């Protein structure tokens, strides 16, 4: 399945995971803690979020390239809305995994 990754520099990675996963918990069966979040949008589409000292690492997987591009936009838009302050620099690249 097509996958992409974005490494986002932010000091608020844990807070963003919590806010985003809490937001999506009303609609999806999310799992998260202070440094990890998993959002299964459906059987073939997911977002994995990980926080560390470098920032927030986001992995998006989808059944095809068109859906992947759409989910990149959805995840990026929601992260920007959940962030306070300066806009996040979100750039996607193809995953090597």
Backbone as a chain_set.jsonl record, in Angstrom:
{"seq": "XXXXXXXXXXXXXXXXXXXXXXXXXXXXXXXXXXXXXXXXXXXXXXXXXXXXXXXXXXXXXXXXXXXXXXXXXXXXXXXXXXXXXXXXXXXXXXXXX", "coords": {"N": [[0.835, -1.187, 0.0], [0.453, 2.275, -0.692], [2.448, 4.61, 1.069], [3.261, 7.437, 3.119], [5.365, 9.865, 4.744], [5.849, 12.384, 7.215], [8.044, 14.511, 8.843], [7.836, 16.559, 11.44], [8.919, 19.48, 12.841], [8.454, 20.401, 16.074], [7.828, 21.586, 19.345], [5.635, 20.765, 20.603], [4.717, 18.148, 20.171], [3.638, 15.905, 21.63], [1.332, 17.055, 22.75], [-0.064, 17.689, 20.409], [-0.591, 15.121, 19.385], [-2.31, 14.149, 21.383], [-4.46, 16.026, 21.225], [-5.318, 15.729, 18.528], [-5.97, 12.982, 18.384], [-7.927, 12.789, 20.376], [-9.842, 14.44, 19.241], [-10.532, 12.94, 16.93], [-11.497, 10.659, 18.11], [-14.23, 10.474, 18.503], [-15.181, 9.528, 16.156], [-13.581, 7.506, 15.118], [-11.821, 4.465, 16.043], [-9.51, 5.205, 17.881], [-6.169, 4.935, 19.231], [-4.008, 6.011, 21.738], [-1.241, 7.566, 23.489], [1.067, 9.502, 25.454], [3.174, 9.661, 23.617], [2.49, 8.437, 21.258], [0.197, 7.767, 18.632], [-2.556, 6.24, 17.012], [-4.633, 6.197, 14.291], [-7.088, 4.573, 12.832], [-8.631, 5.024, 9.972], [-10.195, 3.569, 8.222], [-10.489, 0.164, 7.004], [-8.291, 0.071, 5.303], [-6.84, 2.394, 5.516], [-4.802, 4.525, 7.417], [-3.406, 6.574, 10.06], [-0.4, 7.084, 11.694], [1.111, 8.402, 14.488], [3.984, 9.709, 16.041], [5.791, 10.939, 18.777], [8.847, 12.517, 19.622], [12.046, 13.717, 20.832], [12.798, 15.228, 18.653], [10.497, 16.078, 17.412], [7.333, 15.701, 15.78], [6.399, 12.772, 14.179], [4.809, 11.614, 11.399], [3.014, 9.081, 9.844], [1.321, 8.008, 7.067], [-0.933, 5.771, 5.598], [-2.531, 4.284, 2.814], [-4.98, 2.787, 0.566], [-4.555, 3.389, -2.138], [-2.844, 5.676, -4.399], [-4.346, 8.028, -4.879], [-6.146, 8.156, -2.716], [-4.255, 8.274, -0.679], [-3.061, 10.802, -1.132], [-5.26, 12.439, -0.571], [-5.648, 11.835, 2.157], [-3.266, 12.754, 3.244], [-3.664, 15.505, 2.977], [-5.925, 15.806, 4.644], [-4.936, 14.998, 7.191], [-2.811, 16.841, 7.528], [-4.228, 19.295, 7.454], [-5.845, 19.035, 9.75], [-3.861, 18.827, 11.756], [-2.727, 21.395, 11.568], [-4.916, 22.922, 12.414], [-5.147, 22.031, 15.057], [-2.852, 22.943, 16.177], [-1.292, 25.549, 18.014], [-0.262, 28.861, 17.575], [2.59, 29.433, 15.505], [2.36, 28.373, 12.062], [2.636, 24.914, 11.188], [5.378, 23.304, 9.58], [4.801, 21.18, 7.194], [5.79, 18.611, 5.279], [5.48, 16.094, 2.951], [6.879, 12.884, 2.238], [7.687, 9.972, 0.286], [7.385, 6.866, 1.877], [9.926, 4.59, 2.824], [9.492, 2.152, 3.774]], "CA": [[0.0, 0.0, 0.0], [1.213, 3.523, -0.691], [2.633, 5.246, 2.372], [4.077, 8.645, 3.143], [5.828, 10.269, 6.063], [6.233, 13.776, 7.424], [8.742, 14.777, 10.102], [7.438, 17.932, 11.734], [9.61, 20.058, 13.998], [7.579, 21.096, 17.012], [8.014, 21.258, 20.76], [4.315, 20.363, 21.105], [4.326, 16.898, 19.515], [2.748, 15.113, 22.495], [0.048, 17.752, 22.839], [-0.753, 17.536, 19.126], [-1.112, 13.752, 19.327], [-3.472, 14.063, 22.277], [-5.578, 16.82, 20.684], [-5.812, 15.141, 17.287], [-6.607, 11.693, 18.664], [-9.163, 13.061, 21.113], [-10.779, 14.973, 18.244], [-11.0, 11.878, 16.045], [-12.015, 9.52, 18.884], [-15.69, 10.388, 18.378], [-15.514, 8.962, 14.853], [-12.737, 6.348, 14.824], [-11.325, 3.742, 17.221], [-8.118, 5.623, 18.02], [-5.375, 4.545, 20.4], [-2.929, 6.979, 21.9], [-0.689, 7.926, 24.786], [1.82, 10.752, 25.34], [4.147, 9.691, 22.527], [2.048, 7.57, 20.161], [-1.214, 7.81, 18.27], [-2.948, 5.454, 15.854], [-5.986, 6.521, 13.836], [-7.51, 3.748, 11.699], [-9.778, 5.671, 9.336], [-10.991, 2.436, 7.742], [-9.701, -1.069, 6.954], [-7.096, 0.214, 4.466], [-6.285, 3.743, 5.647], [-4.482, 4.852, 8.804], [-2.364, 7.546, 10.385], [0.389, 6.748, 12.869], [1.812, 9.6, 14.947], [4.951, 9.435, 17.091], [6.481, 12.119, 19.294], [10.138, 12.335, 20.272], [12.718, 14.992, 21.091], [12.935, 15.962, 17.395], [9.212, 16.6, 16.965], [6.23, 14.791, 15.493], [6.604, 11.966, 12.981], [3.489, 11.162, 10.957], [3.033, 8.064, 8.792], [-0.03, 7.808, 6.533], [-1.02, 4.63, 4.683], [-3.847, 4.192, 2.164], [-5.066, 1.717, -0.429], [-4.049, 3.814, -3.447], [-2.222, 6.991, -4.4], [-5.346, 9.097, -4.787], [-6.61, 8.194, -1.317], [-3.123, 8.72, 0.126], [-2.954, 12.258, -1.289], [-6.386, 13.035, 0.163], [-5.429, 11.686, 3.595], [-2.194, 13.684, 3.601], [-4.304, 16.808, 3.137], [-6.797, 15.761, 5.826], [-4.107, 14.964, 8.397], [-2.105, 18.124, 7.629], [-5.203, 20.332, 7.805], [-6.235, 18.862, 11.149], [-2.723, 19.184, 12.604], [-2.633, 22.86, 11.585], [-6.005, 23.436, 13.257], [-4.896, 21.674, 16.454], [-1.659, 23.653, 16.628], [-1.433, 26.951, 18.429], [0.939, 29.615, 17.237], [3.101, 29.415, 14.139], [1.96, 27.223, 11.24], [3.573, 23.801, 11.126], [5.973, 23.005, 8.272], [4.466, 19.781, 6.927], [6.19, 18.178, 3.938], [5.336, 14.637, 2.849], [7.756, 12.149, 1.33], [7.33, 8.557, 0.186], [7.995, 6.009, 2.886], [10.792, 3.532, 2.287], [9.106, 0.881, 4.405]], "C": [[0.876, 1.244, 0.0], [1.27, 4.129, 0.714], [3.466, 6.507, 2.211], [4.331, 9.053, 4.581], [6.077, 11.771, 6.065], [6.881, 13.889, 8.797], [8.581, 16.26, 10.394], [8.16, 18.417, 12.983], [8.614, 20.846, 14.836], [7.924, 20.661, 18.423], [6.723, 20.715, 21.365], [3.819, 19.044, 20.523], [3.351, 16.082, 20.358], [1.37, 15.749, 22.602], [-0.746, 17.608, 21.544], [-1.333, 16.134, 18.965], [-2.372, 13.648, 20.168], [-4.672, 14.809, 21.697], [-6.175, 16.178, 19.435], [-6.546, 13.823, 17.553], [-7.901, 11.865, 19.452], [-10.24, 13.576, 20.156], [-11.376, 13.855, 17.391], [-11.614, 10.693, 16.789], [-13.53, 9.386, 18.79], [-16.112, 9.665, 17.103], [-14.769, 7.66, 14.537], [-12.263, 5.71, 16.127], [-9.837, 4.025, 17.4], [-7.49, 5.02, 19.269], [-4.261, 5.571, 20.523], [-2.459, 7.054, 23.341], [0.139, 9.193, 24.56], [2.757, 10.818, 24.133], [3.718, 8.923, 21.281], [0.565, 7.769, 19.897], [-1.461, 6.981, 17.025], [-4.396, 5.771, 15.53], [-6.302, 5.636, 12.626], [-8.784, 4.343, 11.088], [-10.751, 4.638, 8.763], [-10.053, 1.239, 7.632], [-8.393, -0.92, 6.175], [-6.397, 1.563, 4.607], [-6.024, 4.058, 7.11], [-3.47, 5.978, 8.876], [-1.71, 7.089, 11.678], [1.194, 7.984, 13.234], [2.742, 9.219, 16.091], [5.668, 10.725, 17.47], [7.826, 11.703, 19.875], [10.793, 13.703, 20.43], [12.89, 15.835, 19.828], [11.628, 16.559, 16.894], [8.18, 15.515, 16.777], [6.496, 14.092, 14.161], [5.261, 11.345, 12.615], [3.661, 10.224, 9.767], [1.587, 7.866, 8.357], [0.026, 6.678, 5.508], [-2.434, 4.571, 4.113], [-3.8, 3.157, 1.05], [-4.549, 2.104, -1.809], [-3.523, 5.247, -3.347], [-3.189, 8.143, -4.264], [-5.841, 9.258, -3.35], [-5.488, 8.686, -0.403], [-2.979, 10.24, 0.057], [-4.058, 12.966, -0.514], [-6.139, 12.973, 1.667], [-4.259, 12.547, 4.079], [-2.783, 15.065, 3.861], [-5.155, 16.857, 4.403], [-5.97, 15.82, 7.106], [-3.394, 16.301, 8.584], [-3.048, 19.244, 8.052], [-5.601, 20.233, 9.281], [-5.082, 19.2, 12.099], [-2.573, 20.699, 12.691], [-3.709, 23.455, 12.488], [-5.756, 23.169, 14.735], [-3.711, 22.441, 17.032], [-2.012, 25.076, 17.046], [-0.142, 27.666, 18.065], [1.296, 29.509, 15.77], [2.587, 28.203, 13.368], [3.052, 26.149, 11.244], [4.105, 23.657, 9.705], [5.781, 21.512, 8.025], [4.804, 19.473, 5.473], [6.167, 16.654, 3.918], [6.386, 14.066, 1.906], [7.373, 10.676, 1.364], [8.09, 7.758, 1.234], [8.828, 4.939, 2.201], [10.418, 2.173, 2.839], [8.153, 0.112, 3.532]], "O": [[1.932, 1.258, 0.632], [0.277, 4.155, 1.44], [4.27, 6.626, 1.286], [3.621, 8.65, 5.502], [6.464, 12.353, 5.052], [6.331, 13.417, 9.793], [9.121, 17.109, 9.684], [8.023, 17.829, 14.055], [8.014, 21.818, 14.376], [8.269, 19.504, 18.661], [6.716, 20.257, 22.507], [2.611, 18.848, 20.395], [2.336, 15.615, 19.842], [0.356, 15.054, 22.551], [-1.963, 17.425, 21.578], [-2.446, 15.978, 18.464], [-3.386, 13.118, 19.714], [-5.782, 14.277, 21.681], [-7.396, 16.091, 19.3], [-7.621, 13.586, 17.002], [-8.87, 11.146, 19.209], [-11.405, 13.191, 20.255], [-12.584, 13.826, 17.156], [-12.195, 9.809, 16.159], [-14.063, 8.292, 18.979], [-17.26, 9.238, 16.978], [-15.263, 6.819, 13.786], [-12.3, 6.339, 17.185], [-9.001, 3.173, 17.1], [-8.175, 4.649, 20.223], [-3.645, 5.953, 19.528], [-3.163, 6.667, 24.275], [-0.071, 9.889, 23.567], [3.099, 11.908, 23.675], [4.505, 8.774, 20.346], [-0.226, 7.922, 20.827], [-0.666, 7.013, 16.085], [-5.279, 5.634, 16.377], [-5.839, 5.914, 11.52], [-9.877, 4.178, 11.63], [-11.968, 4.815, 8.815], [-8.926, 1.299, 8.123], [-7.473, -1.714, 6.372], [-5.446, 1.838, 3.874], [-6.904, 3.885, 7.953], [-2.779, 6.294, 7.908], [-2.394, 6.748, 12.643], [1.883, 8.552, 12.386], [2.346, 8.494, 17.003], [6.094, 11.497, 16.611], [7.936, 10.671, 20.537], [10.159, 14.73, 20.186], [13.108, 17.043, 19.926], [11.64, 17.45, 16.045], [8.149, 14.531, 17.517], [6.779, 14.736, 13.151], [4.652, 10.639, 13.419], [4.364, 10.539, 8.807], [0.721, 7.586, 9.187], [0.918, 6.637, 4.661], [-3.412, 4.779, 4.831], [-2.728, 2.709, 0.643], [-4.141, 1.232, -2.577], [-3.73, 5.934, -2.347], [-2.885, 9.135, -3.602], [-5.938, 10.375, -2.841], [-5.742, 9.433, 0.542], [-2.795, 10.89, 1.086], [-3.809, 13.986, 0.129], [-6.391, 13.947, 2.377], [-4.271, 13.017, 5.217], [-2.442, 15.716, 4.848], [-5.111, 17.837, 5.147], [-6.271, 16.605, 8.006], [-3.379, 16.839, 9.691], [-2.705, 20.054, 8.913], [-5.681, 21.248, 9.973], [-5.312, 19.802, 13.147], [-2.318, 21.233, 13.771], [-3.44, 24.39, 13.242], [-6.114, 23.99, 15.58], [-3.589, 22.569, 18.25], [-2.914, 25.705, 16.492], [0.947, 27.119, 18.236], [0.424, 29.496, 14.902], [2.399, 27.132, 13.944], [4.242, 26.457, 11.298], [3.371, 23.863, 8.738], [6.505, 20.683, 8.577], [4.184, 20.007, 4.553], [6.768, 16.006, 4.775], [6.739, 14.686, 0.902], [6.808, 10.192, 2.345], [9.286, 7.957, 1.442], [8.473, 4.448, 1.13], [10.966, 1.154, 2.418], [7.721, -0.981, 3.902]]}, "num_chains": 1, "name": "protein.A"}
